[in-house]
mmCIF file of C-alpha atoms and ligand atoms in Angstrom:
data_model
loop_
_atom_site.group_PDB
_atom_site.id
_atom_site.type_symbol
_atom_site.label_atom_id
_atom_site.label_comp_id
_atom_site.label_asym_id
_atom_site.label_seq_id
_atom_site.Cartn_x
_atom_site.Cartn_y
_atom_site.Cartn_z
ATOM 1 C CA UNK M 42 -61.366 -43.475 101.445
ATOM 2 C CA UNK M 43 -61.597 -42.273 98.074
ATOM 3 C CA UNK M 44 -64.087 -44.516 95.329
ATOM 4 C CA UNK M 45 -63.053 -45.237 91.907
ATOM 5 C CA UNK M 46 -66.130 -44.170 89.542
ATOM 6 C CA UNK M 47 -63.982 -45.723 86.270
ATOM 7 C CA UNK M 48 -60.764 -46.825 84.738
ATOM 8 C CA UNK M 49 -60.151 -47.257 81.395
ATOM 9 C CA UNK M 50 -57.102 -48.370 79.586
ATOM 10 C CA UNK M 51 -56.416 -45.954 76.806
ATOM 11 C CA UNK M 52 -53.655 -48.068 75.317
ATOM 12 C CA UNK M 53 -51.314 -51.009 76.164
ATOM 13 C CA UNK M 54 -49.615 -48.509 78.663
ATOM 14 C CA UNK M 55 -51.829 -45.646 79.637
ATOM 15 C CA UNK M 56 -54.939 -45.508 82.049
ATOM 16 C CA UNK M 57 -57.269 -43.148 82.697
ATOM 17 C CA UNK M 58 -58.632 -43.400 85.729
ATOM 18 C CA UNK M 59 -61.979 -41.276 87.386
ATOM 19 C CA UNK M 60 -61.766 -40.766 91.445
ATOM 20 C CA UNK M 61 -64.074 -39.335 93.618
ATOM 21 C CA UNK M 62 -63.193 -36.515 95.343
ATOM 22 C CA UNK M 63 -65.744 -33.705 95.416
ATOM 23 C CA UNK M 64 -63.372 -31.122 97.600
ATOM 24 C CA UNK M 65 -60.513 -31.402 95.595
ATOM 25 C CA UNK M 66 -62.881 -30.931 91.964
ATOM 26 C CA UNK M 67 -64.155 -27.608 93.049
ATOM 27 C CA UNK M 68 -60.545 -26.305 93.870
ATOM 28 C CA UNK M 69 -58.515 -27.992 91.342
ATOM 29 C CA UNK M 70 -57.452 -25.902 88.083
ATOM 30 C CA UNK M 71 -55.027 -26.788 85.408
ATOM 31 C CA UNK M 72 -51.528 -27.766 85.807
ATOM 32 C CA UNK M 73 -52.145 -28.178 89.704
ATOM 33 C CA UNK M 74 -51.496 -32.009 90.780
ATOM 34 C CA UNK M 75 -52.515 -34.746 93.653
ATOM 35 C CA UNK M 76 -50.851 -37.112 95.510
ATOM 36 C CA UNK M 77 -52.667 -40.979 96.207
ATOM 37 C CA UNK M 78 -51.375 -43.154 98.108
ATOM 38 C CA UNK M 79 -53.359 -46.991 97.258
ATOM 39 C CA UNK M 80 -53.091 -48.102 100.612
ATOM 40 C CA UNK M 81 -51.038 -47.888 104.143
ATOM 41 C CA UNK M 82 -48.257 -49.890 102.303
ATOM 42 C CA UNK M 83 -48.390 -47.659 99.281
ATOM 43 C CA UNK M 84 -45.655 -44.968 98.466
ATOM 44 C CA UNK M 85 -47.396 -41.667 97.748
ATOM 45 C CA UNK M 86 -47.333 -40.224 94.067
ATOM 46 C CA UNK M 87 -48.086 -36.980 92.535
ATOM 47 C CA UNK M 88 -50.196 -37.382 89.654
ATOM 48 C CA UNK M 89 -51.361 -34.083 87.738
ATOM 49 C CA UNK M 90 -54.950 -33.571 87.333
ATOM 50 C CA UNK M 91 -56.315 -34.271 83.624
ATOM 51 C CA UNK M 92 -60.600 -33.363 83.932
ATOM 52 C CA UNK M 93 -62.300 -31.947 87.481
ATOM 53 C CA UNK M 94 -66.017 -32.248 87.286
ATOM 54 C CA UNK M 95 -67.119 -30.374 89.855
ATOM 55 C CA UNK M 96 -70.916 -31.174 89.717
ATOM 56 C CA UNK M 97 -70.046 -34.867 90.114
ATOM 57 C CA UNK M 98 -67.779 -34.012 92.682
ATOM 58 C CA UNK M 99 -65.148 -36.093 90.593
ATOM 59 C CA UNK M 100 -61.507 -35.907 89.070
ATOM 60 C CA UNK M 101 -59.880 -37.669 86.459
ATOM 61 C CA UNK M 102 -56.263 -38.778 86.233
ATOM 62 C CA UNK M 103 -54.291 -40.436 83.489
ATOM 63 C CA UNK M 104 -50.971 -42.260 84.153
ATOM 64 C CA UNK M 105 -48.706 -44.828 82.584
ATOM 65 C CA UNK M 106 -47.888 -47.957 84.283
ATOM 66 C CA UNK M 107 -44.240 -47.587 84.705
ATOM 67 C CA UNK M 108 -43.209 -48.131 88.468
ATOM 68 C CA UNK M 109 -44.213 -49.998 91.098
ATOM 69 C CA UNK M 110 -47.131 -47.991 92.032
ATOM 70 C CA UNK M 111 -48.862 -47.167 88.617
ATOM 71 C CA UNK M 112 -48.765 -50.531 87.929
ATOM 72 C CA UNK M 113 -50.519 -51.385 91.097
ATOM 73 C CA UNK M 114 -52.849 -48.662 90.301
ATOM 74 C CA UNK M 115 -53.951 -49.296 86.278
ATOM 75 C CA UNK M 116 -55.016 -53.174 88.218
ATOM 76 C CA UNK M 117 -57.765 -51.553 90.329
ATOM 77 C CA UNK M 118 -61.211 -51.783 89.093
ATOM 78 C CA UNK M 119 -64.323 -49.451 89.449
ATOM 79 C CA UNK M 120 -65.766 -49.927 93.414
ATOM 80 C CA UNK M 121 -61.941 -50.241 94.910
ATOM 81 C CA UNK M 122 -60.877 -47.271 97.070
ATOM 82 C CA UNK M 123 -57.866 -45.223 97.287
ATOM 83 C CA UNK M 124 -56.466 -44.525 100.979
ATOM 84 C CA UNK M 125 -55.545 -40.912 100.486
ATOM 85 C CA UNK M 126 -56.620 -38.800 97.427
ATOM 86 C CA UNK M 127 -54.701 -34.763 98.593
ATOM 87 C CA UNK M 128 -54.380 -32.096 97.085
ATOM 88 C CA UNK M 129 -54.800 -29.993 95.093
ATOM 89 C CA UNK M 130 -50.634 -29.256 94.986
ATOM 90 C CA UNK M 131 -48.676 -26.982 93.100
ATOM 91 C CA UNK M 132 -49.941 -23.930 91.364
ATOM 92 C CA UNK M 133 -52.102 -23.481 88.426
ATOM 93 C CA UNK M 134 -50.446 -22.629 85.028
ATOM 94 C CA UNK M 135 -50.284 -18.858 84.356
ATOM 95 C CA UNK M 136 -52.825 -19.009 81.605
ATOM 96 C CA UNK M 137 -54.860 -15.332 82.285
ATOM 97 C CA UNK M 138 -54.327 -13.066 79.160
ATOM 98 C CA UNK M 139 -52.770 -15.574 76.515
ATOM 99 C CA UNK M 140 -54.734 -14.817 73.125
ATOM 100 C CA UNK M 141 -52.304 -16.980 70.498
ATOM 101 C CA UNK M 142 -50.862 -20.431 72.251
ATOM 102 C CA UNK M 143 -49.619 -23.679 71.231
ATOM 103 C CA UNK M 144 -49.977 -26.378 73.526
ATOM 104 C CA UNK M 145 -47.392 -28.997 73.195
ATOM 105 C CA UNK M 146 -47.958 -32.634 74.713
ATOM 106 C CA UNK M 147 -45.534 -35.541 74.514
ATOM 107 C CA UNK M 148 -46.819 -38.645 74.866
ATOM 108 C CA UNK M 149 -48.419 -39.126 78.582
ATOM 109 C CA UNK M 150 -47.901 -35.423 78.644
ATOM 110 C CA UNK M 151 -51.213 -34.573 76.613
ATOM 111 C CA UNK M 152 -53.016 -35.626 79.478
ATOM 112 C CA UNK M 153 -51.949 -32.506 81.430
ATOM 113 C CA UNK M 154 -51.864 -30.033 78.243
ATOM 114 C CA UNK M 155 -55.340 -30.981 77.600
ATOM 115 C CA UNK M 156 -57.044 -29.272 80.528
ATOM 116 C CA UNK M 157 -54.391 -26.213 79.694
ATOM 117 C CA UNK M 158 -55.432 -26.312 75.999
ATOM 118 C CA UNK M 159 -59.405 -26.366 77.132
ATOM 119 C CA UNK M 160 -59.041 -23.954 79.285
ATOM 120 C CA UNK M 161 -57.464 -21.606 77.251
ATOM 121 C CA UNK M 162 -60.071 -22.074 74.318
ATOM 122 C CA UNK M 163 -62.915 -21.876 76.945
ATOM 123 C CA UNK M 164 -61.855 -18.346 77.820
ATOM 124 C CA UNK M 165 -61.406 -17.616 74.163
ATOM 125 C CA UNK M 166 -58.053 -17.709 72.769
ATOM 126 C CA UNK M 167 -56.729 -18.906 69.455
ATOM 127 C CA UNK M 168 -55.421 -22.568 70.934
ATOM 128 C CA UNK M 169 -53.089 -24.743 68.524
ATOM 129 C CA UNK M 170 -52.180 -27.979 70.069
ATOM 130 C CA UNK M 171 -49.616 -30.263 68.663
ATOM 131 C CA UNK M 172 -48.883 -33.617 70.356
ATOM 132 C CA UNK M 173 -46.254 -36.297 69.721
ATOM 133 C CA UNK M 174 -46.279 -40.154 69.971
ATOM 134 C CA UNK M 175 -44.010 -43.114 69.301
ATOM 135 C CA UNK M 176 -46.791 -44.881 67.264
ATOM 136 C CA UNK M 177 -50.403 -44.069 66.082
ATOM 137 C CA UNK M 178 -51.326 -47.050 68.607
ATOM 138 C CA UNK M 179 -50.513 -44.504 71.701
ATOM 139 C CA UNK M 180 -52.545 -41.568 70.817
ATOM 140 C CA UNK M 181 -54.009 -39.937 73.215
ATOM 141 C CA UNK M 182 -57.213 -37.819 73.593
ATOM 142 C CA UNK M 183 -57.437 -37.024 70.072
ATOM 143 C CA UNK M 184 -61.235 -36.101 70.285
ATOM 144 C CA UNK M 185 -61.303 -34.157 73.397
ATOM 145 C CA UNK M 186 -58.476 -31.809 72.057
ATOM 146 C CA UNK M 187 -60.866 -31.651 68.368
ATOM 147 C CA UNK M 188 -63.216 -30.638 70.551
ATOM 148 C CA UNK M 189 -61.486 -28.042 72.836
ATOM 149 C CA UNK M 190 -58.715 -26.318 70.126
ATOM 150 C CA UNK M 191 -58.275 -24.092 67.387
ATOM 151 C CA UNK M 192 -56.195 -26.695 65.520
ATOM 152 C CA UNK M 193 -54.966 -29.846 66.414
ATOM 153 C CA UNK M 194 -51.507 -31.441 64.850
ATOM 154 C CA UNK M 195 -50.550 -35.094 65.509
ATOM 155 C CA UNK M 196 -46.715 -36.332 65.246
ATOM 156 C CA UNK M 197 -45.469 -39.665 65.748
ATOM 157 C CA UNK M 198 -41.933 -40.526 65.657
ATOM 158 C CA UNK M 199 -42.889 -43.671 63.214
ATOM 159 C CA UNK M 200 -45.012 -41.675 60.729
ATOM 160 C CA UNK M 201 -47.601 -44.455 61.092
ATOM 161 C CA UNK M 202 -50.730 -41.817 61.062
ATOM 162 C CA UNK M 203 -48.933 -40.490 58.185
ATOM 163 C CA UNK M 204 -47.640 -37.456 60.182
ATOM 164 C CA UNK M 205 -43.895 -38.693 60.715
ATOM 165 C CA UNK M 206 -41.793 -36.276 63.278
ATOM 166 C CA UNK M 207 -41.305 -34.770 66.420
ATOM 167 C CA UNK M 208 -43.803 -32.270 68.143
ATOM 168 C CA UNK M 209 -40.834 -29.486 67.452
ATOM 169 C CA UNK M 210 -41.020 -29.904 63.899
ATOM 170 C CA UNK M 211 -44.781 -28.938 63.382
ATOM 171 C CA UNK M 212 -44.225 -26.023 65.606
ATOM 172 C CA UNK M 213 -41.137 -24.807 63.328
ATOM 173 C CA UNK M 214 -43.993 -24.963 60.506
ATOM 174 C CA UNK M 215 -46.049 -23.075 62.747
ATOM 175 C CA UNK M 216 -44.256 -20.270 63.530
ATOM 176 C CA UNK M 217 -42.741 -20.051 59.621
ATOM 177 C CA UNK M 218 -46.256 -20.012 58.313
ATOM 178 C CA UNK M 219 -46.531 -17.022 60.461
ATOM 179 C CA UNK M 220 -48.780 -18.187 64.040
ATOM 180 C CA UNK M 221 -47.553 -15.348 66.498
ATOM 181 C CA UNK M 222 -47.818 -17.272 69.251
ATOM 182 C CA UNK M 223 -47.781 -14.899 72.517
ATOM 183 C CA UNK M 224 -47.477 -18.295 74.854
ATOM 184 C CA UNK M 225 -46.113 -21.534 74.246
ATOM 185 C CA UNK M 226 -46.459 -24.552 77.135
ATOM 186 C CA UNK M 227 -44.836 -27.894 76.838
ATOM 187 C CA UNK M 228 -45.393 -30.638 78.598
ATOM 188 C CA UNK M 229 -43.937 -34.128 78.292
ATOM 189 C CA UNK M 230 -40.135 -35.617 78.302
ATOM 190 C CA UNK M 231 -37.703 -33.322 79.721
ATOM 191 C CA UNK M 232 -35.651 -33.399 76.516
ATOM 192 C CA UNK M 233 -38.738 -32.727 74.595
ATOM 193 C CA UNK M 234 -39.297 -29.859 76.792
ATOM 194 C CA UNK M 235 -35.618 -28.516 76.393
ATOM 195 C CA UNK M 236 -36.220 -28.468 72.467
ATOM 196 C CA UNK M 237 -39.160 -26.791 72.703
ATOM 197 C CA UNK M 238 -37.547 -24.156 74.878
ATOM 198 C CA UNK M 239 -34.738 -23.961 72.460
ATOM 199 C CA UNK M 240 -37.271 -23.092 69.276
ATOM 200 C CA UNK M 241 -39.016 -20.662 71.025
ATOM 201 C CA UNK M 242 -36.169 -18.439 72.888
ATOM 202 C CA UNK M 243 -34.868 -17.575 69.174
ATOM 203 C CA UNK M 244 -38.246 -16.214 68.289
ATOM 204 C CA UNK M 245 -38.140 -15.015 72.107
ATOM 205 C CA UNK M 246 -42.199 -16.262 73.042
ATOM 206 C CA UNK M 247 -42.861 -16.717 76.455
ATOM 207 C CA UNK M 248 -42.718 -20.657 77.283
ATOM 208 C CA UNK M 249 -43.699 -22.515 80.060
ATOM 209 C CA UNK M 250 -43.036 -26.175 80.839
ATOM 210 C CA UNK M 251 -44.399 -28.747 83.197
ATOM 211 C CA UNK M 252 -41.454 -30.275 85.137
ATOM 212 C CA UNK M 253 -41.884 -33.579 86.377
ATOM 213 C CA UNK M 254 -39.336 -34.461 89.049
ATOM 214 C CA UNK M 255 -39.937 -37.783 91.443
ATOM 215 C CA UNK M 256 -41.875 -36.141 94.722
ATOM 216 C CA UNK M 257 -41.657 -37.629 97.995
ATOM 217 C CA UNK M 258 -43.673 -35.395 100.204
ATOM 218 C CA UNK M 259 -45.425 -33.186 97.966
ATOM 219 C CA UNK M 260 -44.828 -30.179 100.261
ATOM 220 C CA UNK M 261 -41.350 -28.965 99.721
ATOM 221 C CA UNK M 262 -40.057 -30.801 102.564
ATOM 222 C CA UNK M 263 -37.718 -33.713 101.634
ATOM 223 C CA UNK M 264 -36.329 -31.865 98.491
ATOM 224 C CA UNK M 265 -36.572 -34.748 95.963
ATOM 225 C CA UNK M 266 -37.859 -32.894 93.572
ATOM 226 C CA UNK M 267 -35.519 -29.860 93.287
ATOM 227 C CA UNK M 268 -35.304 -28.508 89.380
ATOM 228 C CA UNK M 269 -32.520 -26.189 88.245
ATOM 229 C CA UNK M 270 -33.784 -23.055 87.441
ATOM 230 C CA UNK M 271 -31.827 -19.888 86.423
ATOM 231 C CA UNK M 272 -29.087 -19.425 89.231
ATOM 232 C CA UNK M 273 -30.700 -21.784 92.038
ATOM 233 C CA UNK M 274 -32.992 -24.618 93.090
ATOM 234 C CA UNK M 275 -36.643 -24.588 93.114
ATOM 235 C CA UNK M 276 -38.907 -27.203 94.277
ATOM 236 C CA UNK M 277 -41.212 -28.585 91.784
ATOM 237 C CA UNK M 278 -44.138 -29.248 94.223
ATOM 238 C CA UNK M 279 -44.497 -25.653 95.922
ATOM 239 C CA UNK M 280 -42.626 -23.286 93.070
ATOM 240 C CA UNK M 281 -44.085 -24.979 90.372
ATOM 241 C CA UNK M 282 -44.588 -27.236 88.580
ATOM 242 C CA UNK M 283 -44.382 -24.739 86.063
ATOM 243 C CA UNK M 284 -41.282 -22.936 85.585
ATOM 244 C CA UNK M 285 -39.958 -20.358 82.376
ATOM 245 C CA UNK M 286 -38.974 -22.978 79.992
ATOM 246 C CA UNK M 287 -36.063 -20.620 79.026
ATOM 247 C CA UNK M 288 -34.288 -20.524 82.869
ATOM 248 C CA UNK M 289 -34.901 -24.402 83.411
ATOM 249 C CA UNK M 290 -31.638 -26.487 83.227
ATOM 250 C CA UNK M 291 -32.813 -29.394 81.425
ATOM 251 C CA UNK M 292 -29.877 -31.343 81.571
ATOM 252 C CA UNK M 293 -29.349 -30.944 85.137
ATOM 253 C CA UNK M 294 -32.925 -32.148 85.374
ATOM 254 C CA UNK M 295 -32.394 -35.423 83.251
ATOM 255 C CA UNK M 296 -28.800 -35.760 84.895
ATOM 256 C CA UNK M 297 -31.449 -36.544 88.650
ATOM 257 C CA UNK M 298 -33.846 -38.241 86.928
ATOM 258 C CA UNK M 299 -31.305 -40.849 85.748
ATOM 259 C CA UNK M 300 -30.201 -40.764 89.107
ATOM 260 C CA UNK M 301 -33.323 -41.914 90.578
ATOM 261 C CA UNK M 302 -33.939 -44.879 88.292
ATOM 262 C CA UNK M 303 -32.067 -47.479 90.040
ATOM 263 C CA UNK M 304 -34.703 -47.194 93.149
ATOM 264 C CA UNK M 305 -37.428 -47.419 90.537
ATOM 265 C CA UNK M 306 -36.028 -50.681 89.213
ATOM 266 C CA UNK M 307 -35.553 -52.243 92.968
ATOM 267 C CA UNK M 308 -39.206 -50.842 93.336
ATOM 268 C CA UNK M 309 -40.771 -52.882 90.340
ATOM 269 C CA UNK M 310 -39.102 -55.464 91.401
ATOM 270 C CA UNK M 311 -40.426 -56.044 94.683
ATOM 271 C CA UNK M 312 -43.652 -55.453 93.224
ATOM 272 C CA UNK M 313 -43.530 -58.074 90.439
ATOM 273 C CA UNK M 314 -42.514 -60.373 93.235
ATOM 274 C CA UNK M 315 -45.761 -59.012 94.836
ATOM 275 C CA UNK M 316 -43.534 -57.262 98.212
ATOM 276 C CA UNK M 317 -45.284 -53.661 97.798
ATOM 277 C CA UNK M 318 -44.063 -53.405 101.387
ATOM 278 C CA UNK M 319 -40.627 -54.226 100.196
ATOM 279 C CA UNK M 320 -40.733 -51.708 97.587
ATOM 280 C CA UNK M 321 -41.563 -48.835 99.326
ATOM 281 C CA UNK M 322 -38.871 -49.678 102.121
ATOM 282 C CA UNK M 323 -36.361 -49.773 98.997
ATOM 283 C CA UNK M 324 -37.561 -46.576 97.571
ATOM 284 C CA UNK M 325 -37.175 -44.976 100.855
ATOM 285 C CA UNK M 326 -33.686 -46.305 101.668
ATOM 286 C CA UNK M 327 -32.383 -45.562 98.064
ATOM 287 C CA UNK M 328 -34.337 -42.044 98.401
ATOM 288 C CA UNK M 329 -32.536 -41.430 101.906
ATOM 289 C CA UNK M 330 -29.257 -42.748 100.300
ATOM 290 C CA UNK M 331 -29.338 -40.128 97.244
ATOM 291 C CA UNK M 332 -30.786 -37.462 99.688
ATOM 292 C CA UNK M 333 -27.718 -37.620 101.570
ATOM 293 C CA UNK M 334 -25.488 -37.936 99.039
ATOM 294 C CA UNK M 335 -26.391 -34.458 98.041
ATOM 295 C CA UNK M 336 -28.304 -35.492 94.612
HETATM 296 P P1 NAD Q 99 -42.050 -40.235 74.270
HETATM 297 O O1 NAD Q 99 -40.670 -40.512 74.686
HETATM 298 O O2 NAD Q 99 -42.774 -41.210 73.459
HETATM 299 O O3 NAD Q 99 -42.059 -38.814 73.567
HETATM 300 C C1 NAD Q 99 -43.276 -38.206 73.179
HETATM 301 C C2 NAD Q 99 -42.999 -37.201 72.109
HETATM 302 O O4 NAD Q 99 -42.123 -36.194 72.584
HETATM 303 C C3 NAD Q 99 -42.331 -37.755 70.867
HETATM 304 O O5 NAD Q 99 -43.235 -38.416 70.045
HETATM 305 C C4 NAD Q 99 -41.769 -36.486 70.241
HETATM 306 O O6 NAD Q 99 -42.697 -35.804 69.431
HETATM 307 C C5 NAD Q 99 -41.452 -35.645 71.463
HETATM 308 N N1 NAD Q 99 -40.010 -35.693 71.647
HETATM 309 C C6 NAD Q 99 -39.285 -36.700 72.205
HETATM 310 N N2 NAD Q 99 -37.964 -36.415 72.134
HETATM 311 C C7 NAD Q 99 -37.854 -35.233 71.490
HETATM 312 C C8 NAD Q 99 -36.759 -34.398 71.096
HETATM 313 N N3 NAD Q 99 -35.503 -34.758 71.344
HETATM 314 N N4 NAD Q 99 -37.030 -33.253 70.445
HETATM 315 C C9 NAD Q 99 -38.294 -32.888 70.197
HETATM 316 N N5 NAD Q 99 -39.388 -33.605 70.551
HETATM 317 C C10 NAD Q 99 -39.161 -34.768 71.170
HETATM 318 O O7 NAD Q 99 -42.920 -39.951 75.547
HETATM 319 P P2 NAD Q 99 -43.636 -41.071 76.447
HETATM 320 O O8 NAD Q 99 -42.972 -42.387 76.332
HETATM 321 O O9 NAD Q 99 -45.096 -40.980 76.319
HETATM 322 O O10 NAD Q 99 -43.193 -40.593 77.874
HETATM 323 C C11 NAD Q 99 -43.844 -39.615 78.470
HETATM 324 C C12 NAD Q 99 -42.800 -38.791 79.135
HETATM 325 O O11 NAD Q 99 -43.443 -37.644 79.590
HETATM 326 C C13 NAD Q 99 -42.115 -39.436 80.313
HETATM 327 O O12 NAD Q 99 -40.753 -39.110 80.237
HETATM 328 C C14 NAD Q 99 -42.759 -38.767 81.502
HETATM 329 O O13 NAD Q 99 -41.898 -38.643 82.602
HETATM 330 C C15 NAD Q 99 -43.083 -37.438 80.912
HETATM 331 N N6 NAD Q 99 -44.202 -36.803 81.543
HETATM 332 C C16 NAD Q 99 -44.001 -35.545 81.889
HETATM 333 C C17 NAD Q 99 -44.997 -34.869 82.513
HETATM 334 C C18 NAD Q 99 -44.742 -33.492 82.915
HETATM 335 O O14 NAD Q 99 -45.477 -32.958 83.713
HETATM 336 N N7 NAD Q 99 -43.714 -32.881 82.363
HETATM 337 C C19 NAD Q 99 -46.189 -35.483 82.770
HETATM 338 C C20 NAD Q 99 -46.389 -36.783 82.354
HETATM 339 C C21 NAD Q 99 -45.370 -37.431 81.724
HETATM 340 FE FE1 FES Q 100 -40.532 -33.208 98.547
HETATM 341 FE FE2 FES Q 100 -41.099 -31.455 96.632
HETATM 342 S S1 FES Q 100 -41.738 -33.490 96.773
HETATM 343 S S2 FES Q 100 -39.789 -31.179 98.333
#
């Protein structure tokens, strides 16, 4: 059993939520991921990491309450336990060497370009993050990444901080006003992340993005979360979840993802009806279904 130390909403949709799990904090680095499960009814979920504190033998995850199981999750309350707490999955980001980056976080995805982003500033490199949200109301971590960058940009889609457009447009500025980035890493919505890739192959910078594919298993097993990359299939959980932002076929990517939504929607379902049981049976049988249909 695993104790929640804290949650915290950070905004009408996003939680951040502190676990202990004193293993797993000494191992964990950026970019790398776990998988909870709530309970022996729960479906298991990869979550990736956003703070380790190894001396409190804790590690922080943030996560918006869009399916069955997050929303489950953001109700739990300091003193509940999590059944299973694993990991840590994936591999780390490649971030050894990088002296010039920009960071790029959309929306929920600042939570995982924040360790990258402290990290890289920790071991000394020039860090520029720029994040984009809908609304000023959804900002995320503005402090921390003050605190652990070079320079930090904010976008919202709405202009209500007074910074109207998208993440891709203040890294266009960037690069014009003459940043020579050596790395770029996005992380956030797939078509974000296929923009991003786009602006930086012309000026031909090395970009990596964080896919996000549904994962079953965690352990490259049931192949649910297969992403396009160059000529074949990877899987998200064991190659990456980093891949070259310039092989990844993003399309392909958002073509599954779509795919998968109609499970989600049986999923919250069930759980607004209070049937987690039910959920996770329909998950699985959709999953199975889409599996075999070769998806
Ligand atoms: P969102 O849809 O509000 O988008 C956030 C920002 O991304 C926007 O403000 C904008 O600046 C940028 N963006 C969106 N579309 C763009 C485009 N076409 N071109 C350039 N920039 C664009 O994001 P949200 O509602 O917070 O959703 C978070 C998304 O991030 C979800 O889709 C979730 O699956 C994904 N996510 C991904 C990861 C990952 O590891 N890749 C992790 C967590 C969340
Ligand atoms: Fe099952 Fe990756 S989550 S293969």
């Amino acid at each position: 059993m695993y104790p929640i130390k804290e949650v915290r909403a950070l905004n009408n949709e996003v939680t951040k939520m502190v676990v202990e799990a004193l293993q797993i904090s000494k191992k964990i680095k950026p970019g790398q991921f776990i998988m909870l499960r709530i309970d022996e009814v729960g479906e298991r979920i990869p979550l990736t990491m956003n703070e380790a504190d190894p001396v409190a033998g804790t590690v922080t995850i943030i996560f918006q309450a869009v399916g069955a199981t997050t929303k489950q999750l953001a109700k739990m309350k300091a003193g509940d336990t999590l059944l299973d707490f694993a990991g840590p999955f994936g591999n780390p980001t490649q971030l050894e060497g990088a002296k010039r980056v920009a960071v790029i976080g959309g929306g929920l995805g600042t939570a995982i370009a924040y360790p990258q982003a402290k990290f890289l500033y920790e071991q000394g490199a020039m860090v520029d993050v720029i994040t984009g949200f809908r609304t000023k109301d959804l900002i995320l971590l503005e402090d921390e990444i003050n605190a652990h960058s070079t320079s930090q940009i904010i976008m919202t889609d709405d202009g209500s901080n007074g910074n109207q457009g998208l993440v891709t447009e203040a890294l266009q500025r960037r690069i014009d006003e003459g940043a020579n980035y050596d790395l770029v890493l996005a992380v956030g919505p797939v078509i974000m992340m296929k923009f991003v890739a786009a602006l930086t192959k012309k000026y031909g910078i090395k970009t990596y993005v964080s896919m996000n594919p549904l994962m079953i298993d965690g352990t490259g097993m049931c192949g649910g979360c297969r992403v396009k990359v160059g000529d074949g299939y990877k899987h998200a959980c064991v190659d990456g979840p980093d891949f070259d932002g310039h092989l990844v076929d993003y399309d392909d990517a958002m073509r599954r993802g779509a795919s998968y939504r109609s499970f989600e929607n049986v999923a919250n379902d069930a759980v607004d009806a209070a049937d987690a049981a039910a959920a996770v049976d329909a998950a699985a049988a959709e999953h199975e279904c889409l599996i075999g249909r070769g998806k």
